[in-house]
mmCIF file with all atom_site columns, C-alpha atoms in Angstrom:
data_model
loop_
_atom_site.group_PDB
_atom_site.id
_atom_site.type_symbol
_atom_site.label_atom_id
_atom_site.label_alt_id
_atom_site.label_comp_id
_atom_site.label_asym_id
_atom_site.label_entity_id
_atom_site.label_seq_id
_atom_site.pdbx_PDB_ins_code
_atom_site.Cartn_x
_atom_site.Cartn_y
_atom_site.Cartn_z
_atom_site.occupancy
_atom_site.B_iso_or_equiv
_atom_site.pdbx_formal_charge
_atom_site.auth_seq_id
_atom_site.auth_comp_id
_atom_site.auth_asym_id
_atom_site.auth_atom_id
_atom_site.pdbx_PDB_model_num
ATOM 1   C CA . UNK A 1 1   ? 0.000  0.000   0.000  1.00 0.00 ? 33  UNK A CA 1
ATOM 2   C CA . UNK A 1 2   ? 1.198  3.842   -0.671 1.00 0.00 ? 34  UNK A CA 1
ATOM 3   C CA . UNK A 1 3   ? 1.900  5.935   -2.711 1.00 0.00 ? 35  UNK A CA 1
ATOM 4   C CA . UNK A 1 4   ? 4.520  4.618   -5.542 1.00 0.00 ? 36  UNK A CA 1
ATOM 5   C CA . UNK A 1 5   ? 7.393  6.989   -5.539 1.00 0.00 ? 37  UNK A CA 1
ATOM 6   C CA . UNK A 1 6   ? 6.911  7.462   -1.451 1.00 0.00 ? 38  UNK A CA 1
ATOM 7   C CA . UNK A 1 7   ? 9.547  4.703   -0.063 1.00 0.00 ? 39  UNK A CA 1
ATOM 8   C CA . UNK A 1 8   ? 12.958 5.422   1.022  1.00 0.00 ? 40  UNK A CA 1
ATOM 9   C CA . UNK A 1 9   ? 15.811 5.077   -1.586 1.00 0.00 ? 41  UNK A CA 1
ATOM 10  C CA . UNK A 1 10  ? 19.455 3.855   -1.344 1.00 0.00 ? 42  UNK A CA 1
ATOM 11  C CA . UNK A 1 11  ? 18.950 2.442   1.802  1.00 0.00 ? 43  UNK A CA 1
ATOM 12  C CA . UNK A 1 12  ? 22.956 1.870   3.366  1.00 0.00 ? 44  UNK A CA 1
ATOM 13  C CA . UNK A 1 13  ? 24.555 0.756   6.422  1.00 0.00 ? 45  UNK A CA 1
ATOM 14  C CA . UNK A 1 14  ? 27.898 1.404   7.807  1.00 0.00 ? 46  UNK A CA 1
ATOM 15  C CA . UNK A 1 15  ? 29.330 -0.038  10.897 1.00 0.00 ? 47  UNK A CA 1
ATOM 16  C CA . UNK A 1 16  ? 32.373 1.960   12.733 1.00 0.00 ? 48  UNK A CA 1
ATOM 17  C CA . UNK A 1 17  ? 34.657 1.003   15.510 1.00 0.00 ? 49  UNK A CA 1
ATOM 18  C CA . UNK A 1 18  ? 32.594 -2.516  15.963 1.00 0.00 ? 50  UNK A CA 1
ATOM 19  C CA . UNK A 1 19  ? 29.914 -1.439  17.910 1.00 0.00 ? 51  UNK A CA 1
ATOM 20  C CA . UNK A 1 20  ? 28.861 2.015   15.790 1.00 0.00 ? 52  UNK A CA 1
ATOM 21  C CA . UNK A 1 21  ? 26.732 1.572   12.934 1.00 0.00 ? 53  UNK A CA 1
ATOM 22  C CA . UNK A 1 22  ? 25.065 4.300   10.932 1.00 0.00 ? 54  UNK A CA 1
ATOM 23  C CA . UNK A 1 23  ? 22.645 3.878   8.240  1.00 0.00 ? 55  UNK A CA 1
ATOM 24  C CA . UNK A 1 24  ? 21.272 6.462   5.931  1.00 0.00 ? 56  UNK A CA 1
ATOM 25  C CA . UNK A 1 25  ? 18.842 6.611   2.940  1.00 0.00 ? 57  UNK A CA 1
ATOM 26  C CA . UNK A 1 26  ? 17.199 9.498   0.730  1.00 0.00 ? 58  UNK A CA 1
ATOM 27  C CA . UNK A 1 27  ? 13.686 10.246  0.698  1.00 0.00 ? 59  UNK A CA 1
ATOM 28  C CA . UNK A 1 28  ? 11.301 8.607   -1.991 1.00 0.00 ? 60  UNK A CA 1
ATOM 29  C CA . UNK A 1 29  ? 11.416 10.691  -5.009 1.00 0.00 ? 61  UNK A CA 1
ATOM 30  C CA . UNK A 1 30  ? 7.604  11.038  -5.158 1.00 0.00 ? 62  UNK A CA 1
ATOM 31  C CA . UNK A 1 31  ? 7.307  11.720  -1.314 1.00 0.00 ? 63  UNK A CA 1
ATOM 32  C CA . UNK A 1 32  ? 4.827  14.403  -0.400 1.00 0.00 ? 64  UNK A CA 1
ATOM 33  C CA . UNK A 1 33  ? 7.432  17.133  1.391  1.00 0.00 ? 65  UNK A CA 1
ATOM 34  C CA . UNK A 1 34  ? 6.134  16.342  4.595  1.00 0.00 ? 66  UNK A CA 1
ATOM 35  C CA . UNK A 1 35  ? 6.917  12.611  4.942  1.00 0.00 ? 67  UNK A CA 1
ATOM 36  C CA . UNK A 1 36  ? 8.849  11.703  7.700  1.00 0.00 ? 68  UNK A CA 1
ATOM 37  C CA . UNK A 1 37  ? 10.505 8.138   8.194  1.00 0.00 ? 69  UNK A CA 1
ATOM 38  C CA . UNK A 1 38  ? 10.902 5.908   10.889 1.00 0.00 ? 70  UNK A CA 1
ATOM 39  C CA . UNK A 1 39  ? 13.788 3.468   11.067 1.00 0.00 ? 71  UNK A CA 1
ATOM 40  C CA . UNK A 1 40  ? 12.664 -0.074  13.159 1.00 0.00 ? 72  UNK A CA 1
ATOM 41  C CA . UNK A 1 41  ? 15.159 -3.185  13.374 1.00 0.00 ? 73  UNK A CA 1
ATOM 42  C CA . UNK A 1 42  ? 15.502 -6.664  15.043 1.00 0.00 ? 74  UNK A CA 1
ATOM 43  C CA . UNK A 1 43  ? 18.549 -8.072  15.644 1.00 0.00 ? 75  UNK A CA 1
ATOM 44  C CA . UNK A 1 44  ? 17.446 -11.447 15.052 1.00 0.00 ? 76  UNK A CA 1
ATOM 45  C CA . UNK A 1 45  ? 14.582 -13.023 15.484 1.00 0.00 ? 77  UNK A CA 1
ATOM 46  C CA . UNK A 1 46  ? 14.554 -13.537 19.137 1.00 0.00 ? 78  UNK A CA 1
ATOM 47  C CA . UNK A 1 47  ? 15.051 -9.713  19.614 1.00 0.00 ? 79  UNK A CA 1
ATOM 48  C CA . UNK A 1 48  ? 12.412 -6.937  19.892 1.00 0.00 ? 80  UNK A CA 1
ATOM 49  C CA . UNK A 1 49  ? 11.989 -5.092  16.972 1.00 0.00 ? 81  UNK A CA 1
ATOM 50  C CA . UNK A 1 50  ? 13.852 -1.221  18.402 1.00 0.00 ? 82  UNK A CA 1
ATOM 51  C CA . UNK A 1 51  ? 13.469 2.160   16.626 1.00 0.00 ? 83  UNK A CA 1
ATOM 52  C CA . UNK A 1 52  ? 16.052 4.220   15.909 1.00 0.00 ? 84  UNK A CA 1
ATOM 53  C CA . UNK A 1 53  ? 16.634 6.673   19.172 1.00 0.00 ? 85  UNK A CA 1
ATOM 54  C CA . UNK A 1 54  ? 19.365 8.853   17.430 1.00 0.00 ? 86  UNK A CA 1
ATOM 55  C CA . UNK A 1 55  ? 18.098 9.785   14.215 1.00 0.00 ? 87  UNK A CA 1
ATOM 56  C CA . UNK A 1 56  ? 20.242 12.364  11.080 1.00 0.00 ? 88  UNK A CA 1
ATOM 57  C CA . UNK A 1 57  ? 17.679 15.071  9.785  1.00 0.00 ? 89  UNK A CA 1
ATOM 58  C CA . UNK A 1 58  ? 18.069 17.137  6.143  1.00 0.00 ? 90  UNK A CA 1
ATOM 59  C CA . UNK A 1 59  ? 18.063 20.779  6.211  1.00 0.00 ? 91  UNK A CA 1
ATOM 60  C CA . UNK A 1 60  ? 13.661 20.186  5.726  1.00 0.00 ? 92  UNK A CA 1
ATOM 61  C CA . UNK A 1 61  ? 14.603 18.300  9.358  1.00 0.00 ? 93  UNK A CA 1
ATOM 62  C CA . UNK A 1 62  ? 13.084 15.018  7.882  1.00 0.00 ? 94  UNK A CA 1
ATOM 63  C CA . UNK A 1 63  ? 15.119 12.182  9.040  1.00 0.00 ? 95  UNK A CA 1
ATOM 64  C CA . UNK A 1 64  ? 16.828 10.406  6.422  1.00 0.00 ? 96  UNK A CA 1
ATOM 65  C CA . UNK A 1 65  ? 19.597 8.407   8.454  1.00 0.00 ? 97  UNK A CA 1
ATOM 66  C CA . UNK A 1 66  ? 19.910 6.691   12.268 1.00 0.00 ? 98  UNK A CA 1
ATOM 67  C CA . UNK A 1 67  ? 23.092 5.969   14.350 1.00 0.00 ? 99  UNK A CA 1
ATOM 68  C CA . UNK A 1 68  ? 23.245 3.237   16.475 1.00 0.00 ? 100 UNK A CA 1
ATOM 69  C CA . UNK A 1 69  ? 25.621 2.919   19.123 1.00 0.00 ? 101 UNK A CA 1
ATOM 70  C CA . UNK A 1 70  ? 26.404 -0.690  20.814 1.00 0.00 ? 102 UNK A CA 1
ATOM 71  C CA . UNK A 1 71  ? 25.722 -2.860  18.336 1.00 0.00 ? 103 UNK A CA 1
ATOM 72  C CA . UNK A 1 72  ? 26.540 -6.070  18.581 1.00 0.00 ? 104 UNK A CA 1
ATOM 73  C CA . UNK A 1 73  ? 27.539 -8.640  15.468 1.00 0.00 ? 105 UNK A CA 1
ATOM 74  C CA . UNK A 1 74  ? 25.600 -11.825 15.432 1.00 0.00 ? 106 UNK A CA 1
ATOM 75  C CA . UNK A 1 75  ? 25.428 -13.884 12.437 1.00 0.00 ? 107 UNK A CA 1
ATOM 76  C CA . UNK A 1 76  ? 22.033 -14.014 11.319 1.00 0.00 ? 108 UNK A CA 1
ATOM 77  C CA . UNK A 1 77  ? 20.644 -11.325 9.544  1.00 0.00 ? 109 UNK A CA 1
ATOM 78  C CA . UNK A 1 78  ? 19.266 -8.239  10.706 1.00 0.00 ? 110 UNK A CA 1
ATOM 79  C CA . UNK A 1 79  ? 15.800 -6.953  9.904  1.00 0.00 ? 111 UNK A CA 1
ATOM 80  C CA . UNK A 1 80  ? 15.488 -3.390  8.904  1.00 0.00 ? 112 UNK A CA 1
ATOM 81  C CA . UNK A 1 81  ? 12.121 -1.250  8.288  1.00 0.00 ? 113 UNK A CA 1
ATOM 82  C CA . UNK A 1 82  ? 11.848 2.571   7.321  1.00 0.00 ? 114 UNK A CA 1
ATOM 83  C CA . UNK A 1 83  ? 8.012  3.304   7.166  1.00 0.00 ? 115 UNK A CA 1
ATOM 84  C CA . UNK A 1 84  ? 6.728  6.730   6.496  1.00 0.00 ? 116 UNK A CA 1
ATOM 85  C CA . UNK A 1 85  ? 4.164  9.235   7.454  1.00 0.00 ? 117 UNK A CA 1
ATOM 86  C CA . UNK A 1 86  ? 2.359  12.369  5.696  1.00 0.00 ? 118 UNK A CA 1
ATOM 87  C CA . UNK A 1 87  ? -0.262 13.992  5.464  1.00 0.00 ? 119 UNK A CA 1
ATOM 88  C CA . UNK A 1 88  ? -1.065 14.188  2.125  1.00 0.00 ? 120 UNK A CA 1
ATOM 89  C CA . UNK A 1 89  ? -1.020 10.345  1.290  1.00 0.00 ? 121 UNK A CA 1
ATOM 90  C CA . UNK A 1 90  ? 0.041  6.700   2.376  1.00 0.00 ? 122 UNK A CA 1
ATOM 91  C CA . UNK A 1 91  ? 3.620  5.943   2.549  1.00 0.00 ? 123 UNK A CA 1
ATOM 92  C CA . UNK A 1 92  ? 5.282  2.783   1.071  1.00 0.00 ? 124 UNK A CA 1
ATOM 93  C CA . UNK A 1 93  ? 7.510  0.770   3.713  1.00 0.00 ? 125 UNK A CA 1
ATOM 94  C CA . UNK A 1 94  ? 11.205 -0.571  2.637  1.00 0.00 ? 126 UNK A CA 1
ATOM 95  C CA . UNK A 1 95  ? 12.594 -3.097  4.401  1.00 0.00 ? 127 UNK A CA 1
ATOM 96  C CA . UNK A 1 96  ? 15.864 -5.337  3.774  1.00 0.00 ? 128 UNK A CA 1
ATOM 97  C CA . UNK A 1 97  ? 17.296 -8.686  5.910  1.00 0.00 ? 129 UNK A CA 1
ATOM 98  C CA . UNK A 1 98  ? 21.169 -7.959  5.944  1.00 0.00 ? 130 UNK A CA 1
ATOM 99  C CA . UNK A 1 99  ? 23.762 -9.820  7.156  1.00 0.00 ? 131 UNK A CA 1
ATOM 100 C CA . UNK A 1 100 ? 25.538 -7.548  9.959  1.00 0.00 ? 132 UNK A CA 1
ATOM 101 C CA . UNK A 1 101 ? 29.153 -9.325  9.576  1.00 0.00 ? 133 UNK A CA 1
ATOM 102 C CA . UNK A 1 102 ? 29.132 -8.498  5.717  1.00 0.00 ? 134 UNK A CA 1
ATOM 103 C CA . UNK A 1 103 ? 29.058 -5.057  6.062  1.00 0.00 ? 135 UNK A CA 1
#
C-alpha cells in the first residue's frame, strides 16, 4: 500500500569502531514534502523489533539516516524497516534482511 514513488531510496549501512553503525537513505522521489521516516530493526529473530533513538535530519529536518551505538555482530541477519508518514497520502515501507558481519 502507498503511494509509488513514497519509499525510502538507497537504503545503506555502515558499521564503525565494531559497535557504531550508521545507516542512511534518501527520501522517496515522489514523497509528499512532509513525509517523515521511521527506522525499526531486530537483531534477530529472538530480539524486539527497536526504533532508531538517534536519528540524522536534512536541512527540511526530515530524518533520512539513524546511528546506532552498541551494536553487537551476530550472524544471522538483521531486519530493517523505514516506514513513512504524511499527510497528504500513504507511505510505502522498505525493508531489507542484511547480514551484519558483511558489512
Amino acid at each position: 500500500a502507498g503511494m509509488n514513488g513514497s519509499a525510502i531510496e538507497n537504503f545503506s549501512c555502515v558499521i564503525y569502531n565494531i559497535f557504531l553503525m550508521n545507516c542512511t537513505w534518501q527520501a522517496g522521489r515522489d514523497a509528499p514534502a512532509d513525509t517523515q521516516y521511521f527506522l525499526y530493526w531486530q537483531k534477530s529473530i529472538e530480539d524486539n523489533q527497536m526504533e532508531c533513538e538517534l536519528y540524522i535530519k536534512d536541512e527540511n529536518r526530515r530524518n533520512v539516516g539513524c546511528i546506532f551505538q552498541n551494536v553487537s555482530i551476530g550472524h544471522e541477519k538483521a531486519y530493517f524497516l523505514v516506514n513513512g508518514s504524511s499527510k497528504d497520502s500513504l507511505i510505502q515501507f522498505y525493508d531489507e534482511y542484511i547480514d551484519l558481519y558483511k558489512i
